[in-house]
One Martini backbone bead per residue (centre of mass of N, CA, C, O) as a GRO file, in nm:
protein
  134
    1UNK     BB    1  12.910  18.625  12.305
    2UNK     BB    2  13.086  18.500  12.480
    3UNK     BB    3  13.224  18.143  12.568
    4UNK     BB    4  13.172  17.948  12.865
    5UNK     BB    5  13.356  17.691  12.967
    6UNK     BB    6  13.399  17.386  13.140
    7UNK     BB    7  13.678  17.186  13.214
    8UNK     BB    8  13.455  16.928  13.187
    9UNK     BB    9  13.399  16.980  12.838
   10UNK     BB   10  13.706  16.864  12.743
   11UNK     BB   11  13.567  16.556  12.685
   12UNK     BB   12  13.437  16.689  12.436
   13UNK     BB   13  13.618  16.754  12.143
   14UNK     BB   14  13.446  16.787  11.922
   15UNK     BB   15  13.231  17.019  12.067
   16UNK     BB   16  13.459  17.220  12.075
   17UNK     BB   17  13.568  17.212  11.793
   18UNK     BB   18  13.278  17.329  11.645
   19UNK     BB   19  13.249  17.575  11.832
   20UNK     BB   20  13.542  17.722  11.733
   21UNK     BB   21  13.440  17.709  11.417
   22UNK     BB   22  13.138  17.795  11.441
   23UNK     BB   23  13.200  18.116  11.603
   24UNK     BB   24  13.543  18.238  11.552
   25UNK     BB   25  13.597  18.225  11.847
   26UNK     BB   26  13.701  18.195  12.124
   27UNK     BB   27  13.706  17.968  12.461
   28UNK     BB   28  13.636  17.954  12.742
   29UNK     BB   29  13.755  17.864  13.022
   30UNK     BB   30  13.692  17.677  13.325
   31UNK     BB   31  13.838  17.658  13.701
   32UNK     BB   32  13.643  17.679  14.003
   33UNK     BB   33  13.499  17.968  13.800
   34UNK     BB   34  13.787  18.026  13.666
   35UNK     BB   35  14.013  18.126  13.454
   36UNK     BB   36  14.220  17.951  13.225
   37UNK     BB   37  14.145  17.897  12.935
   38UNK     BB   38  14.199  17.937  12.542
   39UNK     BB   39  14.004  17.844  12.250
   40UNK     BB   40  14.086  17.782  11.911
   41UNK     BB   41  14.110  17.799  11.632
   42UNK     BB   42  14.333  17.849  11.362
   43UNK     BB   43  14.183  18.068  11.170
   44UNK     BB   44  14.194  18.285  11.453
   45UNK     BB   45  14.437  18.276  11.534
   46UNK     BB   46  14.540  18.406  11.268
   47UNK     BB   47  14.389  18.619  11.210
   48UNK     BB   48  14.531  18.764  11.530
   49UNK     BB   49  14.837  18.749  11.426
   50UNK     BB   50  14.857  18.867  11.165
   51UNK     BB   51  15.007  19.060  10.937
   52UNK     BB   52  15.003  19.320  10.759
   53UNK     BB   53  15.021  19.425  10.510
   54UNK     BB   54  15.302  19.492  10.281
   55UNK     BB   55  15.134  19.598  10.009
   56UNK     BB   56  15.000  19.893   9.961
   57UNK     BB   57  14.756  20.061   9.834
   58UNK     BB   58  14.625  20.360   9.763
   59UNK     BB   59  14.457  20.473  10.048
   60UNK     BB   60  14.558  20.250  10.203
   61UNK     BB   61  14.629  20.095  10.525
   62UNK     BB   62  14.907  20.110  10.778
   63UNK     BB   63  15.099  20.027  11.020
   64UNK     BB   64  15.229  20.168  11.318
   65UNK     BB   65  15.128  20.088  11.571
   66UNK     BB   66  15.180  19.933  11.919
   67UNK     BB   67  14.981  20.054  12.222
   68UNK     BB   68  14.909  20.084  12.550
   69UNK     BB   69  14.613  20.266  12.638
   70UNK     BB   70  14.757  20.537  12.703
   71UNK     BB   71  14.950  20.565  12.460
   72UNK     BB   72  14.687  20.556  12.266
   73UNK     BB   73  14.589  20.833  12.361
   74UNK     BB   74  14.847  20.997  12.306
   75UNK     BB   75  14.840  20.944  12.012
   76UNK     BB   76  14.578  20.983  11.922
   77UNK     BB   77  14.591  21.320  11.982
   78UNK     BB   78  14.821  21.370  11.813
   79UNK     BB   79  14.690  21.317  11.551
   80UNK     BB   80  14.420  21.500  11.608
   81UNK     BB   81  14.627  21.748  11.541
   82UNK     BB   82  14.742  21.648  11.290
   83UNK     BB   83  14.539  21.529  11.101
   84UNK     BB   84  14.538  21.205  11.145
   85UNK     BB   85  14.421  20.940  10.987
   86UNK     BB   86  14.270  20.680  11.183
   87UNK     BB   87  14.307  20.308  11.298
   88UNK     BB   88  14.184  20.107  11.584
   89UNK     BB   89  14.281  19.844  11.756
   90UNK     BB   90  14.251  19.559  11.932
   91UNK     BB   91  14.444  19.307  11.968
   92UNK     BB   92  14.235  19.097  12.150
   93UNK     BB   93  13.937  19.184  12.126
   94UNK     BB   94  13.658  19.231  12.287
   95UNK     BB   95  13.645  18.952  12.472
   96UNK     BB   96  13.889  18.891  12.549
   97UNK     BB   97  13.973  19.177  12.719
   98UNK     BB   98  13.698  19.150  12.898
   99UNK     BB   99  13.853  18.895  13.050
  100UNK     BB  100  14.153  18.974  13.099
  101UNK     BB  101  14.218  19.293  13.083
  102UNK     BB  102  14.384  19.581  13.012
  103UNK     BB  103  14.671  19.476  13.071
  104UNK     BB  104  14.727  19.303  12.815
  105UNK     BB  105  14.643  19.510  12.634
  106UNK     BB  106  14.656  19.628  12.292
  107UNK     BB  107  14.722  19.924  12.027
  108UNK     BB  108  14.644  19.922  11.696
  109UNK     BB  109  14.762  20.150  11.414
  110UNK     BB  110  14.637  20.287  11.134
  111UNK     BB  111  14.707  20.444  10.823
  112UNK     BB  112  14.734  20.560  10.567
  113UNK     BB  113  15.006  20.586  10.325
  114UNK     BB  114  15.042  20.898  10.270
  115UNK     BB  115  15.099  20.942  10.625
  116UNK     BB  116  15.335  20.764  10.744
  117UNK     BB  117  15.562  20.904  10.771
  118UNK     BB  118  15.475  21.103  10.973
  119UNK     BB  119  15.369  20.956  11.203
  120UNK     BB  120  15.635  20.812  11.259
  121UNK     BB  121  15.754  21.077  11.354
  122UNK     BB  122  15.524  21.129  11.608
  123UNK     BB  123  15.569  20.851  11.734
  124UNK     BB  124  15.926  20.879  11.764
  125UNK     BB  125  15.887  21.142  11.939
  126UNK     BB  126  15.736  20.998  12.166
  127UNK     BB  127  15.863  20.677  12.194
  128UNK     BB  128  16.202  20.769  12.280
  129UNK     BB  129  16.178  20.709  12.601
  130UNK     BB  130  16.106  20.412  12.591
  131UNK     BB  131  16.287  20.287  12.476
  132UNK     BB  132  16.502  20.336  12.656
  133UNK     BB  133  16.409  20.227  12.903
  134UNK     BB  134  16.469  19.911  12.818
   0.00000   0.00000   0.00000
């Protein structure tokens, strides 16, 4: 359960800073009863911004793109019609997204090592028309 607190707590910052040391997780600030900040631990911050390792093992997953929730549900859809195994993540946690709302979301993909050609080119020819549109 996210931790949500006024932003009159903001006055022990001991007791906030050991929060989010110890909970690992966001914790929601409000002001007036509406969301205001969030703050996060240094290791909270990196783990949730890290990028994809490197250099993958045989077998292990690789980053194939991260895109807004609609067009990640098209992308699910090309993937298991292509037989291609993949693994979706909220860029933003399951508490961050329930407070921001969906509009803020997007879906990072993994797929295979062994499969990643393939995805990359049919995820390429899915968002070619999004490039040209920027």
């Amino acid at each position: 359960m996210p931790q949500i607190r006024p932003i009159t707590d903001l006055r022990n910052t001991n007791e906030i800073s050991e929060l989010c040391h110890a909970r690992r997780e966001p914790v929601f600030i409000t002001k007036n009863g509406y969301g205001d900040l969030v703050i996060m631990s240094m290791e909270t911050y990196e783990a949730l911004t890290a990028p994809p390792p490197a250099e993958p093992r045989q077998g292990e997953l690789r980053f194939l793109t991260e895109q807004e929730p609609v067009w990640a549900g098209v992308l699910a859809e090309v993937l298991e019609r292509n037989r291609i195994p993949f693994v979706k993540e909220s860029s933003m946690g399951a508490g961050l997204a329930i407070k921001t709302g969906a509009l803020l979301e997007t879906i990072r993909f993994f797929v295979p090592c062994s499969r990643l050609e393939e995805a990359k080119d049919l995820a390429d020819g899915l968002f070619a028309g999004e490039a040209d549109a920027e």
